[in-house]
Amino acid sequence: MAEAGAAGTAAASGQAPGRQVGRVLGTQDATPLSFWVAIQSGAYLQLDDVVVTARALPGEATVLHSGVVTDVRARHEGAQFASDVFLIEEGVLPAEIQEVAEISVTRVDPELYVPPRPGAPARRAGGDERDAALYFDTMERRVPMGLGRDGVPVYLNFDFLDGSRGAHISVSGISGVATKTSFALFLLYSIFQCGVLGGRAANTKALVFSVKGEDLLFLDRPNTRLDDVGRDSYARLGLPAGPFPSVGIYAPPLAGDLTGRPDVRERTDGVQAFWWTLAEFCEQELLPFAFADAEDDRQQYTMVVAQVASMLRRSGSPAGTDGAWRVDTATLRTFADLVDLVTDKVTAEDTRAQWAGPVTGAGTVNAFLRRLRSAARALARLVRADLPAEAGRRVSTEGQQVTVVDLHNLPERAQRFVVGLLLRAETERKEAAGPGSLLFTMIDELNKYAPREGDSPIKQTLLDIAERGRSLGIILIGAQQTASEVERRVVGMSSIKVVGRLDPAEAGRSEYGFLPVTQRQRATIAKPGTMFVSQPELPVPLAVEFPFPAWATRPAEAGPAPSVGSGAVGTAGRTTGRSAGRSGSRTGGPGRQDPFAGIPHDPPPF
Amino acid sequence: MRFDVDPWDPGYGTALDPDLVLAETAASVNLDVEVPAARWSAVVRPQVPAPSTVLFVDGVRRIDAHVWVRDGEARGGGNGGGGGFGATEGICASYAAGVVASAGQTARLSATEVRRGLFTSAGNATGVTTRTAQYPLRAAAPDGASDVLSLALQGQLAAVEDTAARHAREVIGESDDLLVVDGPLHGRGDLPRTVGLVKTHRATYLPGPQHTLVASLRAAERTPVFLIGTSWQRYSWYLRLPCPVGAPWAGVVRCEASGETTVEAVLGLATRTQVVLPRFASCEYKDARAPQNLYPIAGLERELRRRLGDQALLYRGLRAASVAS
């Protein structure tokens, strides 16, 4: 692979044009969109290499066909039978080995859609030619999203992310090996650090929902396992290798604890507990969010939900300073109190007509109560008025750049409740504030919140974000194991589609139609750290390797906090911590290494 | 009834031409070169090392079009259609020769050369240039024989083969190599360490007792060397290549070596063919003339035919050129 390294360096140093690697062949049709190149002896092409060929047209400028290698094949020419290979290798039968590469054209410049001519020399693109082939030259605002197979940065057009021309990212892949969360976080990091935000940097926020363990609670700590190779990757991408500079972390309150401590095990400081008071719950009519399918028209009891929510608001008033809510003579301090009250009201003969609706039958009321009681267990920790009032308990993205909300300790129903409410609140806040700033919302397991089947308030909120978020400045970064199980419109509205390691059965579904056949096959064997990124300008998704996280993903990796104090909530505008781990970068050689190789037996949780 | 199927594809006939089996050749044959005729018996393969390099030379020919060269202006009425022409037959042919060098673990093609030509005895003929190819004039002597053109082509092909063989010897060959020429040796007798490989047996050179020995040879066994004298002298021996037991002469090839060399050298060559040739013998489902059509030669012929170019294209080019002429 010495040659590969050399090629990488040559391209990295911006040399152009590249070396000839072969010629357009004529035994397969060459078309303006796809052609094959026979590789000359002593040269090679690998998947994802960028290749250029030129054709001079009479009376016109020379047309440059640029493309990406999407298939490479080698075969014995002169062999007729499979067993001829033994004769050939024994020196009995003369034959030649010929390699050919399929080039999927990414750009024809100028736009004269003529095929390249068989026999025309094809060369590896480097420097400006590579940038032009991949449209990097036309990207006014570009975000580095990793290194290509050739070791040179690959960019994302920010116009298709910030709402100017498109928005939203959809990341799919198998849990555990697809590194979905890591890549999404790296993209966030890159967006915040590469300078593309310009004047909007201060007002641009990220809201990250953490649903799998406490991996995301250390984003503000440098990763002590980041080695020189990793730092070199960050240097090549033009990014500092360090943690997220401004992070606020929220977690639900510890169960059975009446002091309002956050329920996290790995991290002791800088985590803020969050909950909603019963007064908020009643005043803002949050009851529908407690039901998974509250807006499903096929369900009778949804009428009861709306009616009860309305009654709770109209017939009650705040009590005390801790957010309790008084209805008639009863003071509601816990969710159980509320459930008891509602149960009384909808079952008692004299109040049922008012609270459950005039013509509601007992069966429908029971269906409502059954669901309410099962929700009670999940929401008891989150909706309460038995904790001392605290200003910081409201989740807000105001005070810091990245807001992490830890949901992994919550049951699924409670997770949906939190996500739904926070998204609604942020959507309303953004609607009021206007599109001047951006909010990136990162949600894992999107199939839970916006499933293809059924309907719910959370799904409605997500659909709203998917469809209007572009104009509101809310960018959805959704991750899911299977895009086929997520609401079509949510996935469909994503301008940027990313795929990590895919299950072979999943890879065959139509949601991945944007991947060429060979990339679908490759996606089933993709290593951690390799993603295929499709963006609107490029007809071929690009294979990207993103560097090892520069921020800690677990306590064992966490270096000392980079600034005075911790990553506590409310330290707005902290921008220290860039210097962490910068010394020693650029020392790694140009050789291509698996960025995740340093931890073969202990992969980071993705 | 028990019977065996001849291993060659029916289209090629059999390696042993039945009409000629009994027609003993008029050539003088000296059977006493290696051992006296009375003591003839199969020579078992000896344990000697194989040469480091084996060179195989072969050529292919193809008639791209039959042409008629007009011998003057039209007689009679111009475009009237009644006019006739005097014309002389000719052929436009492509032919090529090349070498496969099998050394160690690799077999490489080299020294291939493709030529074309217009073969005719017409006195006013010139070369033909088409869009895709050039056919220089290769004049044939107008001696009236029906196959004069074919013989002229064969002569030219032999010349290219000869060039290829000499080139192989000079550029690729090593001091202990063996050069195998497909077909009779003909004029290449002066090349050292060279054997001709004859697949089809058109004449019976051996008298009765010795003739029966050939059918009883086992794989890699050969007959003793004998000397054939026709218009030119050459040493020869029969060799059985490995193949399924069946037809009596299945897998038998006749090797030729120059009559100019010493007997010791010829015996050395005969030994080498026993060591070398069975390795290259083809297998019946891969070659219609297995095992006699050796793998390297089959591969070489395939490649050479490919290099002759597309016949339909060349034919179209000739048609176009004839209209324009």
PDB file of N, CA and C in Angstrom, chain B residues 44-86:
ATOM      1  N   VAL B  44      10.648 -45.544 -22.603  1.00  0.00           N
ATOM      2  CA  VAL B  44       9.973 -44.986 -21.424  1.00  0.00           C
ATOM      3  C   VAL B  44      10.550 -43.597 -21.129  1.00  0.00           C
ATOM      4  N   ARG B  45       9.714 -42.767 -20.513  1.00  0.00           N
ATOM      5  CA  ARG B  45      10.200 -41.414 -20.200  1.00  0.00           C
ATOM      6  C   ARG B  45      11.335 -41.487 -19.194  1.00  0.00           C
ATOM      7  N   PRO B  46      12.461 -40.903 -19.528  1.00  0.00           N
ATOM      8  CA  PRO B  46      13.593 -40.915 -18.601  1.00  0.00           C
ATOM      9  C   PRO B  46      13.441 -39.821 -17.556  1.00  0.00           C
ATOM     10  N   GLN B  47      14.177 -39.957 -16.474  1.00  0.00           N
ATOM     11  CA  GLN B  47      14.129 -38.933 -15.421  1.00  0.00           C
ATOM     12  C   GLN B  47      15.198 -37.881 -15.702  1.00  0.00           C
ATOM     13  N   VAL B  48      14.854 -36.897 -16.504  1.00  0.00           N
ATOM     14  CA  VAL B  48      15.794 -35.798 -16.758  1.00  0.00           C
ATOM     15  C   VAL B  48      15.050 -34.487 -16.489  1.00  0.00           C
ATOM     16  N   PRO B  49      15.794 -33.469 -16.097  1.00  0.00           N
ATOM     17  CA  PRO B  49      15.124 -32.199 -15.808  1.00  0.00           C
ATOM     18  C   PRO B  49      14.561 -31.571 -17.079  1.00  0.00           C
ATOM     19  N   ALA B  50      13.459 -30.882 -16.917  1.00  0.00           N
ATOM     20  CA  ALA B  50      12.849 -30.181 -18.049  1.00  0.00           C
ATOM     21  C   ALA B  50      13.632 -28.911 -18.334  1.00  0.00           C
ATOM     22  N   PRO B  51      13.644 -28.467 -19.574  1.00  0.00           N
ATOM     23  CA  PRO B  51      14.335 -27.217 -19.885  1.00  0.00           C
ATOM     24  C   PRO B  51      13.643 -26.039 -19.180  1.00  0.00           C
ATOM     25  N   SER B  52      14.415 -24.996 -18.910  1.00  0.00           N
ATOM     26  CA  SER B  52      13.849 -23.871 -18.157  1.00  0.00           C
ATOM     27  C   SER B  52      12.798 -23.127 -18.973  1.00  0.00           C
ATOM     28  N   THR B  53      12.991 -23.100 -20.274  1.00  0.00           N
ATOM     29  CA  THR B  53      12.060 -22.346 -21.110  1.00  0.00           C
ATOM     30  C   THR B  53      11.627 -23.208 -22.282  1.00  0.00           C
ATOM     31  N   VAL B  54      10.346 -23.197 -22.545  1.00  0.00           N
ATOM     32  CA  VAL B  54       9.841 -23.861 -23.743  1.00  0.00           C
ATOM     33  C   VAL B  54       9.156 -22.804 -24.595  1.00  0.00           C
ATOM     34  N   LEU B  55       9.521 -22.746 -25.861  1.00  0.00           N
ATOM     35  CA  LEU B  55       8.930 -21.765 -26.767  1.00  0.00           C
ATOM     36  C   LEU B  55       8.019 -22.489 -27.749  1.00  0.00           C
ATOM     37  N   PHE B  56       6.845 -21.957 -27.928  1.00  0.00           N
ATOM     38  CA  PHE B  56       5.910 -22.530 -28.893  1.00  0.00           C
ATOM     39  C   PHE B  56       5.657 -21.508 -29.986  1.00  0.00           C
ATOM     40  N   VAL B  57       5.798 -21.919 -31.227  1.00  0.00           N
ATOM     41  CA  VAL B  57       5.594 -21.014 -32.351  1.00  0.00           C
ATOM     42  C   VAL B  57       4.435 -21.540 -33.188  1.00  0.00           C
ATOM     43  N   ASP B  58       3.568 -20.630 -33.561  1.00  0.00           N
ATOM     44  CA  ASP B  58       2.463 -21.048 -34.417  1.00  0.00           C
ATOM     45  C   ASP B  58       1.974 -19.835 -35.192  1.00  0.00           C
ATOM     46  N   GLY B  59       1.225 -20.106 -36.241  1.00  0.00           N
ATOM     47  CA  GLY B  59       0.649 -19.034 -37.031  1.00  0.00           C
ATOM     48  C   GLY B  59      -0.773 -19.383 -37.407  1.00  0.00           C
ATOM     49  N   VAL B  60      -1.551 -18.365 -37.717  1.00  0.00           N
ATOM     50  CA  VAL B  60      -2.911 -18.589 -38.200  1.00  0.00           C
ATOM     51  C   VAL B  60      -3.106 -17.781 -39.473  1.00  0.00           C
ATOM     52  N   ARG B  61      -4.045 -18.229 -40.302  1.00  0.00           N
ATOM     53  CA  ARG B  61      -4.339 -17.520 -41.546  1.00  0.00           C
ATOM     54  C   ARG B  61      -5.840 -17.458 -41.726  1.00  0.00           C
ATOM     55  N   ARG B  62      -6.268 -16.440 -42.399  1.00  0.00           N
ATOM     56  CA  ARG B  62      -7.703 -16.326 -42.650  1.00  0.00           C
ATOM     57  C   ARG B  62      -7.895 -15.575 -43.964  1.00  0.00           C
ATOM     58  N   ILE B  63      -8.779 -16.100 -44.781  1.00  0.00           N
ATOM     59  CA  ILE B  63      -9.098 -15.413 -46.028  1.00  0.00           C
ATOM     60  C   ILE B  63     -10.216 -14.431 -45.750  1.00  0.00           C
ATOM     61  N   ASP B  64      -9.918 -13.151 -45.885  1.00  0.00           N
ATOM     62  CA  ASP B  64     -10.918 -12.132 -45.568  1.00  0.00           C
ATOM     63  C   ASP B  64     -11.908 -11.972 -46.725  1.00  0.00           C
ATOM     64  N   ALA B  65     -11.430 -12.146 -47.948  1.00  0.00           N
ATOM     65  CA  ALA B  65     -12.348 -12.009 -49.091  1.00  0.00           C
ATOM     66  C   ALA B  65     -11.687 -12.621 -50.324  1.00  0.00           C
ATOM     67  N   HIS B  66     -12.514 -13.193 -51.181  1.00  0.00           N
ATOM     68  CA  HIS B  66     -12.042 -13.574 -52.510  1.00  0.00           C
ATOM     69  C   HIS B  66     -12.311 -12.389 -53.424  1.00  0.00           C
ATOM     70  N   VAL B  67     -11.335 -12.034 -54.216  1.00  0.00           N
ATOM     71  CA  VAL B  67     -11.509 -10.868 -55.100  1.00  0.00           C
ATOM     72  C   VAL B  67     -11.218 -11.280 -56.533  1.00  0.00           C
ATOM     73  N   TRP B  68     -11.701 -10.468 -57.440  1.00  0.00           N
ATOM     74  CA  TRP B  68     -11.394 -10.648 -58.871  1.00  0.00           C
ATOM     75  C   TRP B  68     -10.747  -9.363 -59.358  1.00  0.00           C
ATOM     76  N   VAL B  69      -9.531  -9.480 -59.816  1.00  0.00           N
ATOM     77  CA  VAL B  69      -8.809  -8.302 -60.295  1.00  0.00           C
ATOM     78  C   VAL B  69      -9.089  -8.154 -61.791  1.00  0.00           C
ATOM     79  N   ARG B  70      -9.704  -7.026 -62.156  1.00  0.00           N
ATOM     80  CA  ARG B  70     -10.041  -6.815 -63.578  1.00  0.00           C
ATOM     81  C   ARG B  70      -8.765  -6.644 -64.380  1.00  0.00           C
ATOM     82  N   ASP B  71      -8.782  -7.213 -65.535  1.00  0.00           N
ATOM     83  CA  ASP B  71      -7.545  -7.122 -66.313  1.00  0.00           C
ATOM     84  C   ASP B  71      -7.604  -6.048 -67.373  1.00  0.00           C
ATOM     85  N   GLY B  72      -8.633  -5.211 -67.378  1.00  0.00           N
ATOM     86  CA  GLY B  72      -8.652  -4.118 -68.349  1.00  0.00           C
ATOM     87  C   GLY B  72      -9.938  -3.355 -68.233  1.00  0.00           C
ATOM     88  N   GLU B  73     -10.188  -2.497 -69.247  1.00  0.00           N
ATOM     89  CA  GLU B  73     -11.424  -1.721 -69.261  1.00  0.00           C
ATOM     90  C   GLU B  73     -12.570  -2.622 -69.690  1.00  0.00           C
ATOM     91  N   ALA B  74     -13.771  -2.163 -69.346  1.00  0.00           N
ATOM     92  CA  ALA B  74     -14.952  -2.926 -69.724  1.00  0.00           C
ATOM     93  C   ALA B  74     -15.068  -2.981 -71.233  1.00  0.00           C
ATOM     94  N   ARG B  75     -15.445  -4.164 -71.700  1.00  0.00           N
ATOM     95  CA  ARG B  75     -15.706  -4.275 -73.115  1.00  0.00           C
ATOM     96  C   ARG B  75     -17.170  -3.954 -73.349  1.00  0.00           C
ATOM     97  N   GLY B  76     -17.463  -3.233 -74.434  1.00  0.00           N
ATOM     98  CA  GLY B  76     -18.858  -2.967 -74.741  1.00  0.00           C
ATOM     99  C   GLY B  76     -19.351  -1.706 -74.099  1.00  0.00           C
ATOM    100  N   GLY B  77     -20.666  -1.670 -73.855  1.00  0.00           N
ATOM    101  CA  GLY B  77     -21.373  -0.414 -73.635  1.00  0.00           C
ATOM    102  C   GLY B  77     -21.380   0.180 -72.264  1.00  0.00           C
ATOM    103  N   GLY B  78     -20.282   0.623 -71.780  1.00  0.00           N
ATOM    104  CA  GLY B  78     -20.262   1.460 -70.580  1.00  0.00           C
ATOM    105  C   GLY B  78     -21.079   0.905 -69.448  1.00  0.00           C
ATOM    106  N   ASN B  79     -22.077   1.712 -69.045  1.00  0.00           N
ATOM    107  CA  ASN B  79     -22.920   1.297 -67.924  1.00  0.00           C
ATOM    108  C   ASN B  79     -24.045   0.369 -68.357  1.00  0.00           C
ATOM    109  N   GLY B  80     -24.058   0.043 -69.635  1.00  0.00           N
ATOM    110  CA  GLY B  80     -25.186  -0.687 -70.174  1.00  0.00           C
ATOM    111  C   GLY B  80     -25.432  -2.044 -69.569  1.00  0.00           C
ATOM    112  N   GLY B  81     -24.546  -2.524 -68.827  1.00  0.00           N
ATOM    113  CA  GLY B  81     -24.782  -3.788 -68.151  1.00  0.00           C
ATOM    114  C   GLY B  81     -24.437  -4.972 -69.009  1.00  0.00           C
ATOM    115  N   GLY B  82     -24.276  -4.777 -70.289  1.00  0.00           N
ATOM    116  CA  GLY B  82     -23.968  -5.922 -71.135  1.00  0.00           C
ATOM    117  C   GLY B  82     -22.486  -6.243 -71.153  1.00  0.00           C
ATOM    118  N   GLY B  83     -21.718  -5.326 -70.627  1.00  0.00           N
ATOM    119  CA  GLY B  83     -20.273  -5.492 -70.735  1.00  0.00           C
ATOM    120  C   GLY B  83     -19.757  -6.613 -69.857  1.00  0.00           C
ATOM    121  N   GLY B  84     -18.669  -7.211 -70.262  1.00  0.00           N
ATOM    122  CA  GLY B  84     -18.048  -8.237 -69.438  1.00  0.00           C
ATOM    123  C   GLY B  84     -16.615  -7.867 -69.163  1.00  0.00           C
ATOM    124  N   PHE B  85     -16.024  -8.530 -68.240  1.00  0.00           N
ATOM    125  CA  PHE B  85     -14.651  -8.214 -67.877  1.00  0.00           C
ATOM    126  C   PHE B  85     -13.818  -9.460 -67.965  1.00  0.00           C
ATOM    127  N   GLY B  86     -12.580  -9.236 -68.255  1.00  0.00           N
ATOM    128  CA  GLY B  86     -11.618 -10.279 -67.994  1.00  0.00           C
ATOM    129  C   GLY B  86     -11.106 -10.053 -66.595  1.00  0.00           C
TER     130      GLY B  86
END
